[in-house]
Amino acid sequence: MLVIAGAGDIGGALAQRGASRQWFRDIRLIDEAAGPASGKALDIRQAGPVDGYDSRLTGHGSLDAAAGASVVAIADRFGGGEWEGDAGLAMLARLLPMIGDAPLVFAGANQLWLMEAAHRELKVPAARMAGSAPIALEGALRALAALAIDRSVTGVHLHAYGRPPAGIVIGWSAAVASGSPLERVLPAHERLAITDRAKGLWPPGPTALASAAARVAEAFAYGSRRELTCAVIGDGYAAPRGVAAAVPVAFARGRILKMNRPALSSKEQVEFDTATTF
């Protein structure tokens, strides 16, 4: 069961995305605004016969409905923005007793502090938390690179690490386009232009954030052989201990299996270290 905390734009889009992909049989959308949460859930459920999915969606006004969750996504409140800051931390303190050891997907773009505070103050294990927004940013960067070289975006493999938006480090040295090193086919001035635009691509839109969160929720629920770039609490190897940063992550069911060091050139590694050191 996928529980989504917040029925705002990201939460609603995630509920629809999760339902249409059919990895979760039961999806619960929880918001203090119970009416809008139930209305969105009903709308998505009624679209099922049209789009060919039959996931069960329900809307709720209390965190009690999170009991029994296999994965919990922290999204945005209806009319209130992302769960973040002290309000987000207080909500997590109420939520955690309901969900046992269920992993948390932080679906918003402004939740790095919330992840760090949850680990530091609420003692949530680092292996239970992942922020999915960096995946959405990578999608935007791949689209720009593909446009610049006039190729399909599906053939571009490009990753971005660090602490967005200020500390984005694009791994140009390991990027590939249709089997060729991207640095060979994308001129330096084009790469610089995309790097300069990266901060302006943050935050990604709610649909992109929701698609990224759905991928991470599925990885937590079933495990994944494919590494995903997620914000995680550093373990001292992939990123500084206790600091939330985007790095390559491998998943097992219910937990992060391994945080890996990004594949970066010496120059890019210095940029990464600078972005993640306080």
PDB file of N, CA and C in Angstrom, residues 181-224:
ATOM      1  N   PRO A 181      30.506   9.188 -25.641  1.00  0.00           N
ATOM      2  CA  PRO A 181      30.669  10.164 -24.563  1.00  0.00           C
ATOM      3  C   PRO A 181      30.024  11.489 -24.954  1.00  0.00           C
ATOM      4  N   LEU A 182      29.214  12.017 -24.089  1.00  0.00           N
ATOM      5  CA  LEU A 182      28.486  13.236 -24.414  1.00  0.00           C
ATOM      6  C   LEU A 182      29.441  14.412 -24.633  1.00  0.00           C
ATOM      7  N   GLU A 183      30.568  14.412 -23.956  1.00  0.00           N
ATOM      8  CA  GLU A 183      31.532  15.498 -24.129  1.00  0.00           C
ATOM      9  C   GLU A 183      32.077  15.562 -25.549  1.00  0.00           C
ATOM     10  N   ARG A 184      32.021  14.460 -26.292  1.00  0.00           N
ATOM     11  CA  ARG A 184      32.513  14.458 -27.677  1.00  0.00           C
ATOM     12  C   ARG A 184      31.513  15.079 -28.643  1.00  0.00           C
ATOM     13  N   VAL A 185      30.246  14.971 -28.341  1.00  0.00           N
ATOM     14  CA  VAL A 185      29.216  15.418 -29.292  1.00  0.00           C
ATOM     15  C   VAL A 185      28.530  16.711 -28.856  1.00  0.00           C
ATOM     16  N   LEU A 186      28.726  17.112 -27.594  1.00  0.00           N
ATOM     17  CA  LEU A 186      28.122  18.343 -27.096  1.00  0.00           C
ATOM     18  C   LEU A 186      29.242  19.336 -26.776  1.00  0.00           C
ATOM     19  N   PRO A 187      29.377  20.401 -27.543  1.00  0.00           N
ATOM     20  CA  PRO A 187      30.482  21.348 -27.347  1.00  0.00           C
ATOM     21  C   PRO A 187      30.507  21.929 -25.941  1.00  0.00           C
ATOM     22  N   ALA A 188      31.683  22.357 -25.540  1.00  0.00           N
ATOM     23  CA  ALA A 188      31.874  22.861 -24.181  1.00  0.00           C
ATOM     24  C   ALA A 188      30.957  24.047 -23.874  1.00  0.00           C
ATOM     25  N   HIS A 189      30.764  24.939 -24.870  1.00  0.00           N
ATOM     26  CA  HIS A 189      29.916  26.101 -24.602  1.00  0.00           C
ATOM     27  C   HIS A 189      28.459  25.704 -24.406  1.00  0.00           C
ATOM     28  N   GLU A 190      28.025  24.619 -25.074  1.00  0.00           N
ATOM     29  CA  GLU A 190      26.665  24.118 -24.882  1.00  0.00           C
ATOM     30  C   GLU A 190      26.516  23.490 -23.494  1.00  0.00           C
ATOM     31  N   ARG A 191      27.548  22.758 -23.061  1.00  0.00           N
ATOM     32  CA  ARG A 191      27.507  22.171 -21.720  1.00  0.00           C
ATOM     33  C   ARG A 191      27.465  23.263 -20.657  1.00  0.00           C
ATOM     34  N   LEU A 192      28.249  24.312 -20.866  1.00  0.00           N
ATOM     35  CA  LEU A 192      28.267  25.424 -19.916  1.00  0.00           C
ATOM     36  C   LEU A 192      26.901  26.110 -19.860  1.00  0.00           C
ATOM     37  N   ALA A 193      26.273  26.259 -21.028  1.00  0.00           N
ATOM     38  CA  ALA A 193      24.955  26.895 -21.065  1.00  0.00           C
ATOM     39  C   ALA A 193      23.926  26.078 -20.296  1.00  0.00           C
ATOM     40  N   ILE A 194      23.976  24.741 -20.447  1.00  0.00           N
ATOM     41  CA  ILE A 194      23.049  23.880 -19.720  1.00  0.00           C
ATOM     42  C   ILE A 194      23.334  23.927 -18.217  1.00  0.00           C
ATOM     43  N   THR A 195      24.608  23.937 -17.855  1.00  0.00           N
ATOM     44  CA  THR A 195      24.980  24.046 -16.442  1.00  0.00           C
ATOM     45  C   THR A 195      24.448  25.343 -15.843  1.00  0.00           C
ATOM     46  N   ASP A 196      24.561  26.432 -16.588  1.00  0.00           N
ATOM     47  CA  ASP A 196      24.074  27.725 -16.107  1.00  0.00           C
ATOM     48  C   ASP A 196      22.555  27.719 -15.936  1.00  0.00           C
ATOM     49  N   ARG A 197      21.859  26.934 -16.765  1.00  0.00           N
ATOM     50  CA  ARG A 197      20.397  26.885 -16.685  1.00  0.00           C
ATOM     51  C   ARG A 197      19.895  25.957 -15.590  1.00  0.00           C
ATOM     52  N   ALA A 198      20.790  25.118 -15.063  1.00  0.00           N
ATOM     53  CA  ALA A 198      20.356  24.067 -14.138  1.00  0.00           C
ATOM     54  C   ALA A 198      19.620  24.617 -12.918  1.00  0.00           C
ATOM     55  N   LYS A 199      20.157  25.682 -12.313  1.00  0.00           N
ATOM     56  CA  LYS A 199      19.501  26.245 -11.136  1.00  0.00           C
ATOM     57  C   LYS A 199      18.110  26.771 -11.465  1.00  0.00           C
ATOM     58  N   GLY A 200      17.955  27.282 -12.685  1.00  0.00           N
ATOM     59  CA  GLY A 200      16.658  27.798 -13.089  1.00  0.00           C
ATOM     60  C   GLY A 200      15.625  26.713 -13.345  1.00  0.00           C
ATOM     61  N   LEU A 201      16.086  25.468 -13.458  1.00  0.00           N
ATOM     62  CA  LEU A 201      15.166  24.348 -13.662  1.00  0.00           C
ATOM     63  C   LEU A 201      14.596  23.831 -12.339  1.00  0.00           C
ATOM     64  N   TRP A 202      15.050  24.435 -11.242  1.00  0.00           N
ATOM     65  CA  TRP A 202      14.595  24.018  -9.911  1.00  0.00           C
ATOM     66  C   TRP A 202      13.636  25.061  -9.337  1.00  0.00           C
ATOM     67  N   PRO A 203      12.493  24.668  -8.813  1.00  0.00           N
ATOM     68  CA  PRO A 203      12.050  23.282  -8.640  1.00  0.00           C
ATOM     69  C   PRO A 203      11.368  22.745  -9.885  1.00  0.00           C
ATOM     70  N   PRO A 204      11.474  21.439 -10.123  1.00  0.00           N
ATOM     71  CA  PRO A 204      10.702  20.829 -11.211  1.00  0.00           C
ATOM     72  C   PRO A 204       9.209  20.974 -10.941  1.00  0.00           C
ATOM     73  N   GLY A 205       8.400  20.819 -11.976  1.00  0.00           N
ATOM     74  CA  GLY A 205       6.957  20.918 -11.826  1.00  0.00           C
ATOM     75  C   GLY A 205       6.369  19.723 -11.097  1.00  0.00           C
ATOM     76  N   PRO A 206       5.115  19.850 -10.641  1.00  0.00           N
ATOM     77  CA  PRO A 206       4.505  18.777  -9.853  1.00  0.00           C
ATOM     78  C   PRO A 206       4.368  17.447 -10.580  1.00  0.00           C
ATOM     79  N   THR A 207       4.129  17.473 -11.883  1.00  0.00           N
ATOM     80  CA  THR A 207       4.002  16.219 -12.619  1.00  0.00           C
ATOM     81  C   THR A 207       5.332  15.484 -12.687  1.00  0.00           C
ATOM     82  N   ALA A 208       6.419  16.228 -12.960  1.00  0.00           N
ATOM     83  CA  ALA A 208       7.745  15.611 -12.985  1.00  0.00           C
ATOM     84  C   ALA A 208       8.136  15.100 -11.608  1.00  0.00           C
ATOM     85  N   LEU A 209       7.856  15.888 -10.570  1.00  0.00           N
ATOM     86  CA  LEU A 209       8.155  15.443  -9.210  1.00  0.00           C
ATOM     87  C   LEU A 209       7.376  14.185  -8.859  1.00  0.00           C
ATOM     88  N   ALA A 210       6.127  14.124  -9.274  1.00  0.00           N
ATOM     89  CA  ALA A 210       5.298  12.951  -8.986  1.00  0.00           C
ATOM     90  C   ALA A 210       5.807  11.712  -9.708  1.00  0.00           C
ATOM     91  N   SER A 211       6.210  11.857 -10.958  1.00  0.00           N
ATOM     92  CA  SER A 211       6.738  10.716 -11.707  1.00  0.00           C
ATOM     93  C   SER A 211       8.009  10.187 -11.053  1.00  0.00           C
ATOM     94  N   ALA A 212       8.872  11.112 -10.607  1.00  0.00           N
ATOM     95  CA  ALA A 212      10.097  10.699  -9.934  1.00  0.00           C
ATOM     96  C   ALA A 212       9.786   9.982  -8.624  1.00  0.00           C
ATOM     97  N   ALA A 213       8.841  10.527  -7.855  1.00  0.00           N
ATOM     98  CA  ALA A 213       8.476   9.903  -6.581  1.00  0.00           C
ATOM     99  C   ALA A 213       7.880   8.517  -6.780  1.00  0.00           C
ATOM    100  N   ALA A 214       7.109   8.339  -7.847  1.00  0.00           N
ATOM    101  CA  ALA A 214       6.530   7.021  -8.121  1.00  0.00           C
ATOM    102  C   ALA A 214       7.626   5.988  -8.367  1.00  0.00           C
ATOM    103  N   ARG A 215       8.670   6.387  -9.088  1.00  0.00           N
ATOM    104  CA  ARG A 215       9.778   5.471  -9.348  1.00  0.00           C
ATOM    105  C   ARG A 215      10.461   5.037  -8.058  1.00  0.00           C
ATOM    106  N   VAL A 216      10.681   5.985  -7.160  1.00  0.00           N
ATOM    107  CA  VAL A 216      11.367   5.665  -5.913  1.00  0.00           C
ATOM    108  C   VAL A 216      10.463   4.845  -4.996  1.00  0.00           C
ATOM    109  N   ALA A 217       9.182   5.162  -4.967  1.00  0.00           N
ATOM    110  CA  ALA A 217       8.247   4.376  -4.161  1.00  0.00           C
ATOM    111  C   ALA A 217       8.221   2.922  -4.621  1.00  0.00           C
ATOM    112  N   GLU A 218       8.230   2.710  -5.918  1.00  0.00           N
ATOM    113  CA  GLU A 218       8.253   1.345  -6.458  1.00  0.00           C
ATOM    114  C   GLU A 218       9.555   0.633  -6.110  1.00  0.00           C
ATOM    115  N   ALA A 219      10.670   1.369  -6.158  1.00  0.00           N
ATOM    116  CA  ALA A 219      11.960   0.763  -5.807  1.00  0.00           C
ATOM    117  C   ALA A 219      11.978   0.341  -4.344  1.00  0.00           C
ATOM    118  N   PHE A 220      11.411   1.169  -3.465  1.00  0.00           N
ATOM    119  CA  PHE A 220      11.325   0.807  -2.055  1.00  0.00           C
ATOM    120  C   PHE A 220      10.412  -0.403  -1.845  1.00  0.00           C
ATOM    121  N   ALA A 221       9.336  -0.466  -2.603  1.00  0.00           N
ATOM    122  CA  ALA A 221       8.353  -1.534  -2.402  1.00  0.00           C
ATOM    123  C   ALA A 221       8.837  -2.877  -2.923  1.00  0.00           C
ATOM    124  N   TYR A 222       9.596  -2.868  -4.024  1.00  0.00           N
ATOM    125  CA  TYR A 222       9.946  -4.121  -4.689  1.00  0.00           C
ATOM    126  C   TYR A 222      11.450  -4.341  -4.854  1.00  0.00           C
ATOM    127  N   GLY A 223      12.263  -3.348  -4.525  1.00  0.00           N
ATOM    128  CA  GLY A 223      13.682  -3.432  -4.823  1.00  0.00           C
ATOM    129  C   GLY A 223      13.920  -3.017  -6.268  1.00  0.00           C
ATOM    130  N   SER A 224      15.145  -2.657  -6.584  1.00  0.00           N
ATOM    131  CA  SER A 224      15.458  -2.221  -7.943  1.00  0.00           C
ATOM    132  C   SER A 224      16.907  -2.512  -8.269  1.00  0.00           C
TER     133      SER A 224
END
